[in-house]
CSV table of C-alpha atoms in Angstrom, one decimal:
chain,number,residue,atom,x,y,z
A,191,MET,CA,-206.0,48.3,-86.8
A,192,GLU,CA,-206.8,50.0,-90.1
A,193,SER,CA,-204.9,53.0,-91.5
A,194,GLY,CA,-206.1,56.0,-93.4
A,195,ILE,CA,-204.7,59.1,-95.1
A,196,ILE,CA,-206.2,62.6,-94.9
A,197,ASN,CA,-207.5,63.7,-98.3
A,198,LEU,CA,-208.6,67.3,-97.5
A,199,ASN,CA,-206.4,70.3,-96.9
A,200,ILE,CA,-207.5,70.8,-93.3
A,201,VAL,CA,-209.5,68.4,-91.2
A,202,PRO,CA,-210.8,69.3,-87.7
A,203,VAL,CA,-210.1,66.8,-84.9
A,204,ARG,CA,-212.9,67.0,-82.3
A,205,LYS,CA,-213.1,66.0,-78.6
A,206,GLU,CA,-216.4,64.0,-79.2
A,207,ASP,CA,-218.1,62.5,-82.2
A,208,ASN,CA,-220.2,65.4,-83.3
A,209,ALA,CA,-219.7,68.5,-85.4
A,210,LYS,CA,-220.5,70.9,-82.4
A,211,SER,CA,-217.9,69.3,-80.2
A,212,GLU,CA,-214.8,71.3,-79.3
A,213,MET,CA,-212.0,71.2,-81.9
A,214,ILE,CA,-208.8,70.0,-80.1
A,215,SER,CA,-206.5,69.8,-83.1
A,216,GLN,CA,-206.3,69.6,-86.9
A,217,LEU,CA,-204.9,67.1,-89.4
A,218,PHE,CA,-203.4,68.2,-92.7
A,219,PHE,CA,-203.5,66.8,-96.3
A,220,GLY,CA,-201.2,63.7,-96.6
A,221,GLU,CA,-201.0,62.8,-92.9
A,222,THR,CA,-201.7,59.2,-92.1
A,223,ILE,CA,-203.9,58.0,-89.2
A,224,THR,CA,-204.6,54.9,-87.3
A,225,ILE,CA,-208.3,54.2,-87.1
A,226,ILE,CA,-209.1,53.0,-83.6
A,227,LYS,CA,-212.9,52.7,-83.9
A,228,ILE,CA,-215.7,53.8,-86.1
A,229,ILE,CA,-219.2,54.9,-84.9
A,230,ASN,CA,-221.7,55.8,-87.6
A,231,LYS,CA,-220.3,58.8,-89.5
A,232,TRP,CA,-217.3,59.4,-87.2
A,233,SER,CA,-214.0,57.7,-86.5
A,234,PHE,CA,-211.8,57.9,-83.4
A,235,VAL,CA,-208.3,58.1,-84.8
A,236,LYS,CA,-204.6,58.6,-83.8
A,237,SER,CA,-202.3,60.8,-85.8
A,238,ASN,CA,-199.3,58.9,-86.9
A,239,ILE,CA,-197.3,62.2,-86.8
A,240,ASP,CA,-197.7,63.1,-83.1
A,241,ASN,CA,-199.9,60.3,-81.7
A,242,TYR,CA,-202.7,62.8,-80.9
A,243,GLU,CA,-206.1,61.2,-80.7
A,244,GLY,CA,-209.6,62.5,-81.5
A,245,TRP,CA,-212.7,62.2,-83.6
A,246,VAL,CA,-212.9,63.0,-87.4
A,247,ARG,CA,-215.6,62.6,-90.0
A,248,ASN,CA,-215.3,59.4,-92.1
A,249,LEU,CA,-215.6,61.5,-95.2
A,250,HIS,CA,-212.3,63.3,-94.4
A,251,TYR,CA,-209.9,60.5,-94.9
A,252,LYS,CA,-209.4,57.5,-97.3
A,253,LYS,CA,-208.7,54.1,-95.9
A,254,LEU,CA,-205.4,52.5,-96.9
A,255,SER,CA,-204.5,48.9,-97.5
A,256,ASN,CA,-201.5,47.5,-95.7
A,257,ALA,CA,-199.5,47.7,-98.9
A,258,GLU,CA,-200.5,51.3,-99.5
A,259,TYR,CA,-199.6,52.3,-96.0
A,260,LEU,CA,-196.2,50.7,-96.1
A,261,GLU,CA,-195.5,52.4,-99.5
A,262,ILE,CA,-196.4,55.8,-98.0
A,263,SER,CA,-194.5,55.2,-94.8
A,264,ASN,CA,-191.3,54.2,-96.6
A,265,LYS,CA,-191.3,57.4,-98.7
A,266,LYS,CA,-189.1,60.4,-97.8
A,267,ASN,CA,-191.6,63.0,-96.5
A,268,ILE,CA,-191.7,66.6,-97.5
A,269,PHE,CA,-193.1,69.1,-95.0
A,270,SER,CA,-194.1,72.3,-96.7
A,271,SER,CA,-192.6,75.6,-95.4
A,272,THR,CA,-195.2,77.6,-97.3
A,273,GLU,CA,-198.6,76.9,-98.7
A,274,LEU,CA,-198.3,74.5,-101.6
A,275,LYS,CA,-200.5,74.2,-104.6
A,276,ILE,CA,-201.1,70.4,-105.2
A,277,LYS,CA,-202.5,69.2,-108.5
A,278,ASP,CA,-203.7,65.9,-109.8
A,279,ILE,CA,-205.3,65.4,-113.2
A,280,ILE,CA,-208.6,67.1,-112.5
A,281,ASN,CA,-208.3,68.8,-109.1
A,282,GLU,CA,-206.3,71.4,-107.3
A,283,ILE,CA,-206.1,72.2,-103.6
A,284,VAL,CA,-203.9,74.4,-101.5
A,285,VAL,CA,-202.5,72.7,-98.5
A,286,PRO,CA,-201.3,74.7,-95.4
A,287,THR,CA,-197.8,75.2,-94.1
A,288,GLY,CA,-196.6,72.0,-92.4
A,289,SER,CA,-198.6,69.7,-94.6
A,290,LEU,CA,-197.1,66.2,-95.3
A,291,ILE,CA,-196.4,65.4,-99.0
A,292,SER,CA,-195.4,61.7,-99.1
A,293,SER,CA,-196.3,60.6,-102.6
A,294,ALA,CA,-194.4,63.3,-104.6
A,295,LYS,CA,-194.2,61.2,-107.7
A,296,PHE,CA,-198.0,61.6,-108.3
A,297,LEU,CA,-198.0,65.4,-107.7
A,298,ASN,CA,-196.9,68.6,-109.3
A,299,TYR,CA,-196.1,71.1,-106.6
A,300,GLU,CA,-194.7,74.6,-106.5
A,301,HIS,CA,-192.6,75.9,-103.6
A,302,GLU,CA,-189.8,78.2,-102.7
A,303,GLU,CA,-186.3,76.9,-103.4
A,304,ASN,CA,-183.8,76.2,-100.6
A,305,GLN,CA,-186.6,75.6,-98.1
A,306,ASN,CA,-184.1,74.0,-95.6
A,307,VAL,CA,-182.3,77.3,-95.2
A,308,ILE,CA,-185.3,79.4,-94.3
A,309,SER,CA,-185.0,80.2,-90.6
A,310,ILE,CA,-187.3,79.2,-87.9
A,311,SER,CA,-188.0,82.9,-87.2
A,312,LYS,CA,-189.0,83.6,-90.8
A,313,ILE,CA,-191.5,80.8,-90.9
A,314,ALA,CA,-192.9,81.7,-87.5
A,315,LYS,CA,-193.2,85.4,-88.6
A,316,SER,CA,-195.3,84.2,-91.6
A,317,PHE,CA,-198.0,83.5,-89.1
A,318,LEU,CA,-198.0,87.0,-87.6
A,319,ASN,CA,-201.5,88.4,-86.9
A,320,THR,CA,-203.1,85.0,-87.5
A,321,PRO,CA,-206.1,85.0,-85.1
A,322,TYR,CA,-206.0,82.7,-82.0
A,323,LEU,CA,-208.1,79.6,-82.4
A,324,TRP,CA,-208.1,76.8,-79.8
A,325,GLY,CA,-207.0,73.6,-81.6
A,326,GLY,CA,-205.9,75.5,-84.7
A,327,LYS,CA,-202.7,74.9,-86.7
A,328,THR,CA,-203.1,77.1,-89.8
A,329,LYS,CA,-203.1,80.7,-90.9
A,330,PHE,CA,-206.9,80.7,-90.6
A,331,GLY,CA,-206.5,80.3,-86.8
A,332,ILE,CA,-203.9,78.8,-84.5
A,333,ASP,CA,-203.1,78.2,-80.9
A,334,CYS,CA,-199.7,78.6,-79.1
A,335,SER,CA,-198.6,74.9,-79.3
A,336,GLY,CA,-200.0,74.6,-82.8
A,337,LEU,CA,-197.8,77.5,-83.9
A,338,VAL,CA,-194.7,75.8,-82.4
A,339,GLN,CA,-195.6,72.4,-83.8
A,340,SER,CA,-196.3,73.7,-87.3
A,341,VAL,CA,-193.1,75.8,-87.5
A,342,PHE,CA,-190.8,73.0,-86.4
A,343,LYS,CA,-192.6,70.4,-88.6
A,344,THR,CA,-191.3,72.3,-91.6
A,345,PHE,CA,-187.8,71.2,-90.5
A,346,ASN,CA,-188.9,67.6,-90.1
A,347,ILE,CA,-188.9,68.0,-86.3
A,348,ILE,CA,-192.0,66.4,-84.9
A,349,LEU,CA,-193.1,67.9,-81.6
A,350,PRO,CA,-196.1,66.8,-79.4
A,351,ARG,CA,-199.3,68.7,-79.9
A,352,ASP,CA,-199.7,70.2,-76.4
A,353,ALA,CA,-197.4,72.7,-74.7
A,354,LYS,CA,-197.0,70.6,-71.6
A,355,ASP,CA,-195.7,67.7,-73.6
A,356,GLN,CA,-193.5,69.9,-75.8
A,357,SER,CA,-191.8,71.2,-72.7
A,358,LYS,CA,-190.4,67.7,-72.1
A,359,LYS,CA,-188.4,67.8,-75.3
A,360,GLY,CA,-185.0,69.3,-76.0
A,361,ILE,CA,-182.2,70.6,-73.7
A,362,GLU,CA,-183.0,73.0,-70.8
A,363,ILE,CA,-181.2,76.4,-71.3
A,364,ILE,CA,-180.5,78.4,-68.2
A,365,ASN,CA,-179.2,81.6,-69.9
A,366,GLU,CA,-178.0,82.9,-73.3
A,367,PHE,CA,-181.3,82.1,-75.0
A,368,LYS,CA,-181.0,82.1,-78.8
A,369,ASN,CA,-183.3,82.5,-81.8
A,370,GLY,CA,-185.4,79.4,-82.1
A,371,ASP,CA,-185.4,78.3,-78.5
A,372,LEU,CA,-188.8,77.5,-77.0
A,373,ALA,CA,-190.0,79.3,-73.9
A,374,PHE,CA,-192.7,77.7,-71.7
A,375,PHE,CA,-195.0,79.4,-69.3
A,376,GLY,CA,-197.4,78.6,-66.5
A,377,ASP,CA,-197.9,78.4,-62.8
A,378,ASN,CA,-194.9,76.0,-62.4
A,379,LYS,CA,-192.9,73.5,-64.5
A,380,GLU,CA,-195.5,70.9,-63.9
A,381,LYS,CA,-198.4,73.1,-65.1
A,382,ILE,CA,-197.2,74.4,-68.4
A,383,SER,CA,-200.0,76.2,-70.3
A,384,HIS,CA,-198.3,78.4,-72.9
A,385,VAL,CA,-195.3,78.3,-75.3
A,386,GLY,CA,-193.6,80.7,-77.7
A,387,ILE,CA,-190.6,80.8,-80.0
A,388,ILE,CA,-187.7,83.1,-78.8
A,389,LEU,CA,-186.5,85.6,-81.4
A,390,LYS,CA,-183.5,87.9,-81.4
A,391,ASN,CA,-183.2,91.0,-79.3
A,392,LYS,CA,-185.2,89.6,-76.3
A,393,LYS,CA,-188.4,89.1,-78.3
A,394,ILE,CA,-190.8,86.2,-78.5
A,395,ILE,CA,-193.4,85.2,-81.1
A,396,HIS,CA,-196.5,83.4,-79.7
A,397,ALA,CA,-200.2,83.1,-80.1
A,398,TYR,CA,-202.1,85.3,-77.6
A,399,GLY,CA,-205.3,86.8,-79.0
A,400,LYS,CA,-203.4,86.5,-82.3
A,401,VAL,CA,-199.9,85.6,-83.3
A,402,ARG,CA,-197.8,88.5,-82.1
A,403,ILE,CA,-194.3,89.5,-81.1
A,404,ASP,CA,-193.7,90.7,-77.5
A,405,SER,CA,-190.7,91.3,-75.2
A,406,ILE,CA,-189.4,88.5,-73.0
A,407,ASN,CA,-187.3,88.7,-69.8
A,408,ASN,CA,-186.4,86.3,-67.0
A,409,LYS,CA,-189.9,86.8,-65.5
A,410,GLY,CA,-191.9,86.2,-68.6
A,411,ILE,CA,-193.6,87.9,-71.5
A,412,TYR,CA,-194.1,91.6,-71.2
A,413,ASN,CA,-197.1,92.9,-73.1
A,414,ILE,CA,-196.7,96.6,-73.8
A,415,GLU,CA,-200.4,97.1,-74.5
A,416,GLU,CA,-201.4,95.7,-71.1
A,417,ASN,CA,-198.3,97.1,-69.4
A,418,LYS,CA,-197.7,93.9,-67.5
A,419,ILE,CA,-196.2,90.4,-67.5
A,420,THR,CA,-198.9,88.2,-69.1
A,421,HIS,CA,-197.2,84.8,-68.9
A,422,SER,CA,-194.8,83.6,-66.2
A,423,LEU,CA,-191.6,82.0,-67.6
A,424,GLN,CA,-190.9,78.5,-66.2
A,425,ILE,CA,-188.4,76.9,-68.6
A,426,VAL,CA,-186.6,77.4,-71.9
A,427,LYS,CA,-185.7,74.4,-74.1
A,428,ARG,CA,-183.4,74.2,-77.1
A,429,ILE,CA,-184.7,71.8,-79.8
A,430,ILE,CA,-182.3,72.6,-82.6
């Protein structure tokens, strides 16, 4: 199969091969893909980051030769913890948090120093008040599992795209939850439908209407505005 690389800052991944189809995820600048099939102006692709599959426009990626793909794959990747300004000779684009920069020798990029010491909670809080968007993974719009995936990606920890698959990673924690643990919610452990990142002081950050911070207890997420438990806690996992 052929390979490609995303050459725009944000590319929608759709359920079907048309622009009106539901967006199920997004791909970021610098991420590589496997091209499974091409139909007219659309390609059915698999992300080489998380193996998620969907349809993208042919114009939104550049095909790679085997040699180019191997060169990119063998480079040490940089996952941005903030928005980066990427420049080449004539163009400049801003790529979102969590974008993959694999060919650094060709780029001039500006970023905060000591990115590795920025806490998970700080990066997660940078998404506060981002509107909820099904399939979204950026500060223009994001869903619950997209928030978790994007935050952990900045630490070079690649999690699956969907909450139900994310819940299968890490070590289950029975009590003494800590900052950075992932809490999963749903009808039962086999029907996970929501995820959030636990913060200090029995708080959780998650995407529900928007990215927000709520209280969490052994029953689930307590929403003070609705005065009720909005999501039933099923399992907590420690990734780091």
